[in-house]
Amino acid sequence: MFKKFVIGAAAVAVGGAAIAADISGAGATFPAPIYARWAEIYSKQTGQRMNYQAIGSGGGIKQIKAGTVDFGASDKPLKPQELSEAGLYQFPTVVGGVVPVVNFNGLRAGRLHLTGEVLGDIFLGKIRRWNDPAITKLNPELRIPPAAITVVHRSDGSGTSFLFTSYLSMKNAEWAKKVGASDAVEWPTGLGGKGNDGVTAFVKQTAGSIGYVEYAYAKQNNLPYVAVQNKAGKFVPANAANFAAAAAGARWTSAPGNYLLLLDQPGAATWPITGATFILMRRNQTNAANGQAVLKFFDWAYKNGDAEAAKLDFVPLPLAVKAAIRKQWATNVTAGGKPVYVSR
Amino acid sequence: MSDPTAAGRSPLGEDIFRYLCLSAATLLLVILAGVVVSLAIGGWPAFAKFGFGFLTAERWNPVDDIYGAAGPIVGTLVTSFLSLAIALPLAIGVAVFLTEFAPERLARPIAVAVELLAGIPSIVYGMWGLFVFAPWFAQTVQQPIAMSVTPGSWLDTLTQGVPNGANIFTASIILAIMILPYMAAVFRELLLTVPAQVREAGFGIGCTSFEVTWRICIPYVRTGVLGVIMLGLGRALGETMAVTFIIGNSHGFPKSLFDSGSTIASTIANEFAEASTDMHSAALIALGLVLFLITFGVLALARLLLARTTR
């Protein structure tokens, strides 16, 4: 009797899928505000609820590998090899930018120009004063006092640190050799603040300091940021349009496993330290209904979520990229060999 | 037949009660052993790879998977003992004032305030430390000192550091504020156990208040004082959130009083969620075991001292 009931219930759940169970995700803290906002609107429209736990990118990767969640989220994309070993598939959702911020001589946003190499030398502790020739040479029109530089970095593991140190590794050979790129590195100098809040507070409180935060934190706290030289040699301001420019130029369709960093992209308007945040799903879904619900949710978000994303200082992916990603789902997320969701 | 232990009562009830208590006590030991064993298993890869060097090496490099815990260990010990040194005299002062000098109308509100202080969550202390105390400390203490000391003098070496108040000294002060209420409350209870006759006998032979407190009451409760110290130290060793916000979080030895550092607890809190490699997690779990052993060692030492002083 009980057995019959269970089979019946299962049939209803798989066949009907009218009321799918709550879908669960965990991972990166950076996109958590927009995922929460999307989930709120989506559940009002469809009744489908989503439970997202912002436990950090590393935690998101661990949870999806362990199979405790329907999707994981990470600011750090997994390499194609790691994806296939774990039987996972990843796709980007939104784009954001990391900006170096300074507290220095009443400087206004974007006035100080730095290159990636000089940034690397500052964070290596090689450049210790603001009037170092390497800095004054890039800023002939600024009058720079001989103040000491205090480096501020994240103390907790973070996707922001991953993007920033990856960028430094690309532009500064010594950084790549001595420190490298990761969520958490062995910082050669400076002090660590906990979270974007901690870094923001230390930079605000310390004259002559330089740190790095997500763009939204610099904007909301009115912290002057540094204009970093992009691949085209231009010093561009940090803003949504320039993050979008970096995303537009990226070749998503030819990147294996969607492993793509948006750092140092070509183009006159690109912001050099731009990054996407990613969703991780199992290629072979054991619970087809939940897999379908996850993809339905992000399909909806791709189509309807841009305005909300922009309000929260996130940059939506270009339309062409979204279309390519939606097409990938049919072949990359399956249950019993059949696609769980085909986007129209 | 009013004696409850006399015959006629059910021996079964007594037995059940006894075994319930026994199993509760056993369960505690099992849980403790379980914690140690799981930490040892989880941290084993780190101990196996780095051996004793895990405790003495200063490098902490998650990219190359090289882990040495000396910096956080030193930071933990320095901040704990520094905070104890600040909090102990204050705790004694508060407790003595409350028991010896304060009029009833004042004693009650102060006792309540002390309890309130103990009830504030540590994250609040951390935020307050980061946004209020550290900037104030930097402006009114650290920068004037930095301006006035002769470069190269020992005082200059001692007070080197980033001028924003995020350092091991401010972390110790915040810790001291956090452990103070516990220490003061227990100390007050201890002083209240001094029999009134003893105290009055002291006054009777012409002792001053100071002498009664210092020569009679405190020696009377001296074994308990050690308990107070250990309680404070135990809390200071393990405190996480508040320290993480204000200590500056740089691995490696703190080079001066105003240098940024890290503690075992703050390192674990910072990196556990995003530990990318298995060795990274193993090193963090091994750190947890080290902290456990330090706390255990401190408490064992206290027991030993206690046994010697009471003999």
XYZ file of C-alpha atoms in Angstrom:
655
model
C 0.000 0.000 0.000
C 2.705 2.399 1.065
C 4.864 1.306 -1.862
C 2.089 2.054 -4.303
C 1.689 5.477 -2.833
C 5.395 6.252 -3.209
C 5.471 5.105 -6.826
C 2.379 7.151 -7.552
C 3.861 10.239 -5.982
C 7.100 9.788 -7.926
C 5.172 9.456 -11.176
C 3.336 12.664 -10.484
C 6.581 14.479 -9.650
C 8.397 13.330 -12.812
C 5.496 13.347 -15.209
C 3.667 16.423 -14.143
C 6.439 18.568 -12.702
C 3.689 21.097 -12.136
C 4.984 21.868 -8.681
C 8.695 21.096 -8.665
C 10.425 21.005 -5.316
C 12.390 24.049 -4.173
C 15.632 24.201 -6.074
C 18.772 24.698 -4.065
C 22.063 26.339 -4.894
C 25.140 27.394 -3.017
C 28.374 29.220 -3.665
C 29.776 32.611 -4.551
C 28.883 35.577 -2.388
C 29.436 38.185 -5.108
C 26.350 37.358 -7.251
C 24.216 36.478 -4.213
C 22.258 39.789 -4.227
C 21.148 39.419 -7.838
C 20.333 35.698 -7.500
C 18.204 36.522 -4.461
C 16.424 39.326 -6.331
C 15.761 37.160 -9.375
C 14.508 34.321 -7.197
C 12.117 36.657 -5.415
C 10.521 37.934 -8.615
C 10.547 34.490 -10.237
C 8.772 32.852 -7.335
C 6.073 35.535 -7.414
C 5.476 34.854 -11.091
C 5.717 31.075 -11.163
C 5.520 29.774 -7.591
C 8.871 28.072 -8.072
C 11.124 28.849 -5.131
C 14.910 28.931 -5.093
C 17.085 28.661 -2.046
C 20.570 30.113 -2.534
C 23.219 29.917 0.160
C 26.116 32.339 -0.225
C 28.885 30.222 1.242
C 31.714 31.246 -1.065
C 32.906 29.979 -4.438
C 35.062 27.214 -2.960
C 32.108 25.983 -0.951
C 29.872 26.074 -4.032
C 32.320 23.923 -5.999
C 32.558 21.444 -3.105
C 28.785 21.240 -2.656
C 28.007 20.566 -6.317
C 30.763 17.943 -6.458
C 29.275 16.300 -3.369
C 25.854 16.475 -5.005
C 24.130 18.178 -2.083
C 22.738 21.049 -4.200
C 21.036 21.398 -7.579
C 23.586 23.965 -8.713
C 26.811 25.473 -7.466
C 28.059 28.990 -8.101
C 31.619 30.202 -8.439
C 33.399 33.377 -9.477
C 36.318 31.210 -10.484
C 35.554 29.049 -13.534
C 36.714 25.443 -13.391
C 39.237 24.328 -15.992
C 37.806 22.000 -18.705
C 39.744 19.044 -17.301
C 38.420 19.528 -13.770
C 34.899 19.898 -15.183
C 35.025 16.608 -17.061
C 36.625 14.770 -14.140
C 33.788 15.849 -11.876
C 31.112 15.406 -14.550
C 30.126 19.053 -14.388
C 29.037 21.745 -16.822
C 29.394 25.492 -16.253
C 27.917 28.638 -17.739
C 28.265 32.365 -16.939
C 25.384 34.460 -15.587
C 26.451 38.061 -15.006
C 29.596 40.139 -15.312
C 31.263 42.417 -12.806
C 34.429 44.396 -12.403
C 37.164 44.615 -9.813
C 38.552 48.092 -9.243
C 41.672 49.213 -7.366
C 40.650 51.917 -4.895
C 42.832 54.511 -3.230
C 42.719 56.913 -0.312
C 45.219 59.441 -1.316
C 45.506 63.190 -1.337
C 41.840 63.924 -1.998
C 42.061 62.209 -5.354
C 38.935 61.931 -7.495
C 37.827 58.724 -9.166
C 39.771 57.761 -12.252
C 42.372 60.517 -11.884
C 45.273 58.262 -10.963
C 46.555 56.196 -13.879
C 48.329 52.892 -13.299
C 49.347 49.960 -15.448
C 48.950 46.336 -14.448
C 52.692 46.001 -14.082
C 52.982 48.955 -11.700
C 49.980 47.647 -9.717
C 51.827 44.353 -9.410
C 54.975 46.078 -8.143
C 52.912 48.009 -5.573
C 51.244 44.838 -4.300
C 54.619 43.071 -4.279
C 55.882 45.785 -1.939
C 58.532 46.884 -4.443
C 57.044 50.350 -4.894
C 56.663 51.800 -1.401
C 56.053 55.521 -2.004
C 53.470 57.287 -4.114
C 56.080 59.546 -5.725
C 57.967 56.571 -7.149
C 59.144 57.397 -10.695
C 57.113 54.487 -12.067
C 53.927 56.181 -10.807
C 54.828 59.833 -11.538
C 55.794 58.910 -15.084
C 52.242 57.662 -15.728
C 50.720 60.726 -14.072
C 52.635 63.771 -15.276
C 49.689 66.107 -14.627
C 49.231 65.087 -10.964
C 51.292 66.516 -8.116
C 52.070 63.464 -6.011
C 53.470 63.847 -2.480
C 56.053 61.380 -1.122
C 53.501 59.513 0.999
C 54.011 55.886 2.004
C 51.798 53.293 0.297
C 49.748 50.945 2.440
C 48.503 47.872 0.602
C 45.102 46.485 1.625
C 43.889 43.101 0.408
C 41.183 40.571 1.214
C 41.950 38.280 4.124
C 39.231 35.750 3.343
C 39.276 33.537 0.298
C 37.407 35.333 -2.477
C 36.647 35.392 -6.169
C 37.547 39.081 -6.148
C 41.059 38.166 -5.046
C 41.160 35.465 -7.716
C 40.348 37.959 -10.490
C 42.736 40.570 -9.160
C 45.694 38.218 -8.665
C 45.011 36.543 -12.040
C 45.220 39.955 -13.661
C 48.460 40.802 -11.835
C 49.884 37.440 -12.897
C 49.124 38.268 -16.521
C 50.741 41.678 -16.417
C 53.611 41.294 -13.967
C 56.050 38.426 -14.488
C 57.511 38.691 -11.020
C 54.046 38.488 -9.471
C 53.271 35.378 -11.519
C 56.484 33.736 -10.377
C 56.516 34.762 -6.714
C 52.856 34.915 -5.731
C 50.568 33.548 -8.414
C 46.785 33.645 -8.817
C 44.236 32.173 -6.450
C 41.325 32.930 -4.107
C 43.881 33.115 -1.307
C 47.556 33.857 -1.871
C 50.595 34.557 0.238
C 50.436 38.352 0.211
C 53.941 39.806 0.156
C 52.901 42.985 1.955
C 50.011 44.913 3.442
C 47.125 44.081 5.676
C 44.004 42.038 5.111
C 40.407 43.135 5.616
C 37.577 40.657 5.978
C 35.264 40.826 2.995
C 34.683 43.775 0.677
C 33.473 45.656 3.770
C 36.752 45.107 5.576
C 38.853 46.286 2.642
C 36.576 49.289 2.111
C 36.874 50.276 5.783
C 40.652 49.998 5.885
C 41.122 51.982 2.676
C 38.768 54.688 3.944
C 40.618 54.913 7.257
C 44.186 54.788 5.996
C 45.763 57.728 4.208
C 47.967 56.580 1.337
C 46.344 53.181 1.028
C 45.424 51.137 -2.036
C 43.078 48.147 -2.099
C 40.729 46.403 -4.507
C 36.986 45.804 -4.276
C 34.009 44.856 -6.399
C 32.935 47.883 -8.410
C 29.641 48.208 -6.513
C 31.503 48.758 -3.231
C 33.691 51.497 -4.697
C 30.623 53.201 -6.159
C 28.426 52.959 -3.062
C 31.200 54.140 -0.745
C 32.472 56.884 -3.076
C 35.963 55.467 -2.983
C 38.157 56.940 -5.695
C 39.325 54.206 -8.015
C 42.387 53.905 -10.189
C 42.091 53.999 -13.976
C 43.952 50.904 -15.120
C 45.498 50.734 -18.565
C 43.716 48.259 -20.824
C 45.120 46.107 -23.594
C 44.627 48.879 -26.152
C 46.796 51.147 -23.994
C 43.881 53.338 -22.899
C 43.118 54.450 -19.323
C 39.358 54.000 -19.152
C 36.972 54.698 -16.282
C 35.454 51.772 -14.397
C 31.763 51.529 -15.250
C 29.140 49.094 -16.442
C 29.588 50.020 -20.107
C 33.281 49.198 -19.991
C 32.698 45.891 -18.185
C 30.153 45.061 -20.899
C 32.715 45.976 -23.537
C 35.095 43.413 -22.066
C 32.348 40.770 -22.059
C 31.281 41.583 -25.624
C 34.721 40.984 -27.064
C 35.171 37.624 -25.358
C 34.804 34.525 -27.504
C 32.529 32.377 -25.419
C 31.508 30.057 -28.196
C 35.024 28.811 -28.820
C 36.048 28.456 -25.164
C 36.121 24.788 -24.119
C 33.909 24.211 -21.093
C 33.060 27.939 -21.090
C 36.364 28.449 -19.293
C 36.976 32.085 -20.022
C 38.448 34.901 -18.017
C 37.467 38.364 -19.196
C 40.749 39.867 -18.004
C 42.736 42.179 -20.243
C 40.388 41.899 -23.225
C 41.126 43.710 -26.484
C 39.111 46.803 -27.416
C 39.448 50.519 -26.754
C 36.759 50.702 -24.060
C 37.325 47.504 -22.080
C 37.903 47.575 -18.345
C 40.911 45.286 -17.847
C 39.885 43.560 -14.576
C 36.477 42.219 -15.578
C 35.101 38.816 -14.661
C 31.994 36.698 -15.046
C 30.414 34.586 -12.351
C 29.460 31.020 -13.145
C 26.830 28.361 -12.438
C 27.927 24.748 -12.077
C 25.570 21.842 -12.816
C 25.916 18.094 -13.097
C 25.998 16.905 -16.702
C 24.025 13.816 -15.783
C 21.055 14.841 -13.667
C 19.697 12.257 -11.233
C 16.684 14.428 -10.522
C 15.470 15.577 -13.931
C 12.709 17.771 -12.495
C 15.109 19.817 -10.403
C 17.643 20.116 -13.223
C 14.886 21.354 -15.465
C 13.713 23.836 -12.845
C 17.240 25.273 -12.482
C 17.635 25.797 -16.228
C 14.130 27.230 -16.511
C 15.030 29.702 -13.798
C 18.212 30.891 -15.515
C 16.444 30.933 -18.884
C 13.929 33.282 -17.337
C 16.726 35.336 -15.748
C 18.559 35.652 -19.090
C 15.380 36.886 -20.736
C 13.906 39.065 -17.976
C 16.576 39.785 -15.409
C 18.792 42.412 -17.025
C 17.112 45.477 -15.577
C 17.302 44.141 -12.044
C 20.942 43.191 -12.569
C 21.824 46.678 -13.748
C 20.105 48.204 -10.712
C 22.473 46.228 -8.487
C 25.543 47.222 -10.534
C 25.873 43.866 -12.269
C 26.403 43.783 -16.012
C 24.218 41.430 -18.064
C 25.872 39.172 -20.622
C 25.630 40.245 -24.269
C 22.565 38.873 -26.078
C 24.602 36.734 -28.468
C 26.436 35.089 -25.575
C 23.174 34.320 -23.780
C 21.748 32.755 -26.925
C 24.819 30.549 -27.333
C 24.669 29.437 -23.681
C 20.941 28.614 -23.877
C 21.643 26.414 -26.885
C 24.370 24.540 -24.961
C 21.925 23.355 -22.296
C 20.224 20.825 -24.553
C 23.417 18.843 -25.032
C 25.206 19.499 -21.760
C 22.593 18.879 -19.068
C 20.849 15.560 -19.524
C 19.066 12.834 -17.610
C 19.162 9.311 -19.008
C 20.606 10.685 -22.249
C 17.732 13.108 -22.801
C 17.993 16.871 -22.365
C 16.225 18.032 -19.202
C 15.349 21.424 -20.651
C 15.399 22.912 -24.121
C 15.248 26.676 -24.217
C 13.090 28.279 -26.849
C 11.833 7.299 58.770
C 12.388 10.720 57.258
C 15.881 9.899 56.032
C 15.590 9.614 52.227
C 18.522 7.201 51.918
C 16.997 4.740 54.356
C 15.671 1.364 53.253
C 12.167 1.233 51.861
C 13.008 3.479 48.902
C 13.308 1.813 45.540
C 16.928 0.970 44.775
C 15.971 0.820 41.102
C 15.369 4.576 40.919
C 18.726 5.237 42.525
C 20.439 2.988 39.977
C 18.738 4.594 37.008
C 19.716 8.015 38.253
C 23.289 6.906 38.759
C 23.575 5.400 35.284
C 21.990 8.454 33.675
C 24.629 10.647 35.268
C 27.367 8.208 34.348
C 26.286 8.064 30.721
C 26.123 11.852 30.535
C 29.686 12.045 31.800
C 30.831 9.300 29.429
C 29.128 10.954 26.481
C 31.110 14.112 27.168
C 34.370 12.198 27.042
C 33.328 10.417 23.861
C 32.456 13.720 22.171
C 35.786 15.206 23.214
C 37.682 12.195 21.924
C 35.651 12.321 18.715
C 36.642 15.949 18.154
C 40.326 15.175 18.667
C 40.254 12.085 16.473
C 38.401 13.752 13.595
C 40.711 16.793 13.725
C 43.741 14.500 13.733
C 42.428 12.500 10.770
C 41.412 15.615 8.837
C 44.714 17.352 9.496
C 46.876 14.297 8.961
C 47.907 15.081 5.348
C 49.369 18.390 6.540
C 51.271 16.822 9.433
C 52.488 14.010 7.187
C 53.771 16.401 4.554
C 55.295 19.150 6.690
C 56.043 17.253 9.887
C 57.228 19.345 12.782
C 57.964 22.158 10.352
C 54.218 22.834 10.240
C 54.549 24.389 13.683
C 57.763 26.314 13.092
C 57.652 27.508 9.475
C 56.378 30.969 8.685
C 55.325 30.586 5.044
C 51.619 30.165 4.381
C 51.166 29.869 0.644
C 47.877 28.416 -0.644
C 49.007 28.690 -4.288
C 52.014 26.403 -3.894
C 50.376 24.379 -1.104
C 53.082 25.206 1.425
C 51.784 25.686 4.928
C 53.574 26.761 8.080
C 51.543 27.766 11.094
C 54.123 29.648 13.148
C 52.629 33.082 12.407
C 49.075 32.297 13.545
C 50.363 30.339 16.557
C 52.515 33.234 17.742
C 49.689 35.671 17.002
C 47.263 33.580 19.049
C 49.585 33.392 22.051
C 50.592 37.070 21.925
C 47.041 38.411 21.662
C 45.736 36.029 24.330
C 48.353 36.846 26.935
C 48.312 40.548 26.110
C 44.536 40.681 26.505
C 44.806 38.752 29.762
C 47.383 41.223 31.060
C 44.986 44.076 30.291
C 41.808 42.401 31.526
C 43.017 40.832 34.774
C 43.766 44.014 36.742
C 40.515 45.518 35.467
C 38.540 42.423 36.446
C 40.065 42.442 39.927
C 39.329 46.143 40.242
C 35.705 45.754 39.185
C 35.129 42.767 41.455
C 36.795 44.333 44.498
C 34.887 47.549 43.994
C 31.599 45.692 43.725
C 32.161 43.561 46.830
C 34.073 45.915 49.109
C 33.354 49.517 48.304
C 30.290 50.016 46.134
C 27.110 51.105 47.837
C 24.179 48.805 47.070
C 22.559 51.398 44.775
C 25.657 51.455 42.561
C 26.692 47.810 42.804
C 23.548 46.438 41.184
C 23.602 48.533 37.992
C 27.317 47.895 37.548
C 26.847 44.147 38.009
C 24.072 44.212 35.393
C 26.245 46.245 33.039
C 29.024 43.700 33.382
C 26.598 40.938 32.458
C 25.335 42.948 29.487
C 28.886 43.359 28.268
C 29.216 39.577 28.304
C 26.038 39.212 26.255
C 27.142 41.289 23.262
C 27.876 39.026 20.263
C 31.499 38.985 19.157
C 30.667 40.210 15.649
C 29.431 43.451 17.223
C 32.751 43.887 19.002
C 34.463 43.206 15.691
C 32.437 45.835 13.818
C 32.848 48.336 16.618
C 36.572 47.624 16.669
C 36.875 48.042 12.911
C 34.750 51.149 12.422
C 35.094 53.001 15.736
C 37.924 51.843 17.928
C 40.679 51.237 15.343
C 40.395 54.660 13.660
C 40.237 56.369 17.065
C 43.266 54.435 18.274
C 45.189 55.247 15.096
C 44.513 58.976 15.422
C 44.927 59.523 19.138
C 47.536 56.921 20.074
C 49.373 55.424 17.153
C 50.075 58.496 15.038
C 51.236 60.745 17.937
C 53.587 57.978 19.040
C 54.883 57.510 15.512
C 55.489 61.291 15.245
C 57.347 61.620 18.535
C 59.649 58.607 18.737
C 63.234 58.793 17.549
C 63.641 56.715 14.406
C 65.552 53.534 15.104
C 65.018 53.564 18.867
C 63.584 50.512 20.601
C 60.279 52.324 21.066
C 60.186 53.014 17.338
C 60.775 49.331 16.607
C 58.077 48.373 19.073
C 55.470 50.726 17.603
C 56.135 50.258 13.884
C 53.104 49.494 11.816
C 50.431 50.644 9.421
C 48.830 53.770 10.886
C 45.216 52.609 10.810
C 44.759 50.767 14.064
C 44.440 47.264 12.647
C 47.091 45.434 14.609
C 47.696 42.876 17.323
C 47.578 45.509 20.079
C 44.101 46.799 19.236
C 42.953 43.211 18.743
C 44.221 42.462 22.246
C 42.340 45.426 23.691
C 39.107 44.303 22.027
C 39.750 40.786 23.331
C 40.371 42.170 26.813
C 37.010 43.968 26.739
C 35.373 40.723 25.663
C 36.866 38.516 28.368
C 36.597 41.123 31.126
C 32.938 40.537 32.047
C 33.421 36.792 32.542
C 36.489 37.303 34.644
C 34.930 40.085 36.715
C 31.730 38.116 37.322
C 33.530 34.983 38.485
C 35.953 36.989 40.572
C 33.077 38.751 42.275
C 31.461 35.409 43.099
C 34.766 34.257 44.525
C 35.146 37.291 46.760
C 31.617 36.779 48.025
C 32.672 33.345 49.303
C 35.086 34.937 51.786
C 33.300 34.440 55.128
C 32.183 37.652 56.790
C 33.919 36.646 60.033
C 37.290 36.429 58.298
C 36.854 39.859 56.780
C 35.575 41.374 60.020
C 38.416 39.784 61.970
C 40.768 41.617 59.637
C 39.074 44.938 60.291
C 39.030 44.002 63.992
C 42.800 43.946 64.247
C 42.990 47.326 62.580
C 43.553 46.488 58.916
C 42.598 49.034 56.259
C 40.262 48.143 53.402
C 43.257 47.780 51.133
C 44.948 45.391 53.527
C 41.823 43.316 54.035
C 41.380 42.995 50.268
C 44.985 42.427 49.390
C 46.219 40.401 52.361
C 43.116 38.476 53.354
C 40.411 38.220 50.691
C 42.525 37.659 47.565
C 44.862 35.098 49.206
C 41.736 33.399 50.563
C 40.423 32.821 47.031
C 43.775 32.411 45.291
C 43.057 28.989 43.843
C 39.921 30.436 42.307
C 41.920 33.314 40.811
C 43.799 30.841 38.703
C 40.459 29.555 37.506
C 39.450 33.091 36.527
C 42.667 33.545 34.566
C 42.204 30.264 32.753
C 38.596 31.078 31.912
C 39.685 34.364 30.359
C 42.630 32.818 28.573
C 40.524 29.984 27.217
C 38.079 32.454 25.715
C 40.803 34.708 24.349
C 42.547 31.811 22.628
C 39.481 30.772 20.702
C 37.836 34.115 19.961
C 37.350 34.470 16.231
C 35.084 37.053 14.674
C 36.152 40.176 16.541
C 39.825 39.402 16.037
C 39.385 38.657 12.340
C 38.009 42.118 11.741
C 40.670 44.070 13.523
C 43.971 42.167 13.548
C 44.982 42.980 9.963
C 45.264 39.357 8.851
C 48.781 39.025 7.605
C 50.456 35.663 7.936
C 53.906 35.528 9.419
C 55.245 36.780 12.717
C 54.099 40.153 13.934
C 57.257 42.240 14.024
C 56.059 44.849 16.495
C 53.241 45.704 18.856
C 51.427 47.730 16.183
C 52.058 45.272 13.350
C 49.229 43.323 11.779
C 49.132 39.593 12.420
C 46.725 36.701 12.519
C 45.494 34.109 14.971
C 44.684 30.457 14.448
C 40.980 31.124 14.768
C 41.021 34.093 12.374
C 42.992 32.126 9.767
C 40.479 29.289 9.866
C 37.552 31.685 9.670
C 39.089 33.518 6.730
C 40.056 30.595 4.577
C 37.952 27.569 5.401
C 34.986 28.409 3.191
C 37.141 28.863 0.107
C 39.917 26.368 0.714
C 40.573 25.223 -2.830
C 42.931 22.264 -2.499
C 42.685 19.254 -0.191
C 46.013 20.158 1.388
C 44.675 23.655 2.154
C 41.703 22.232 4.054
C 43.975 19.705 5.768
C 46.312 22.490 6.901
C 43.365 24.459 8.296
C 42.018 21.431 10.156
C 45.529 20.786 11.471
C 45.511 24.398 12.709
C 42.281 23.571 14.522
C 43.971 20.640 16.216
C 46.895 22.858 17.239
C 44.485 25.353 18.785
C 42.736 22.532 20.612
C 46.038 21.246 21.956
C 47.173 24.731 23.028
C 43.913 25.262 24.914
C 44.173 21.792 26.399
C 47.782 22.418 27.420
C 46.932 25.728 29.042
C 44.100 24.184 31.038
C 46.252 21.210 32.048
C 48.957 23.580 33.213
C 46.379 25.431 35.266
C 45.261 22.194 36.926
C 48.872 21.414 37.718
C 49.479 24.825 39.258
C 46.231 24.518 41.165
C 47.236 21.136 42.561
C 50.565 22.533 43.701
C 49.216 25.645 45.374
C 46.542 23.784 47.282
C 48.901 21.140 48.557
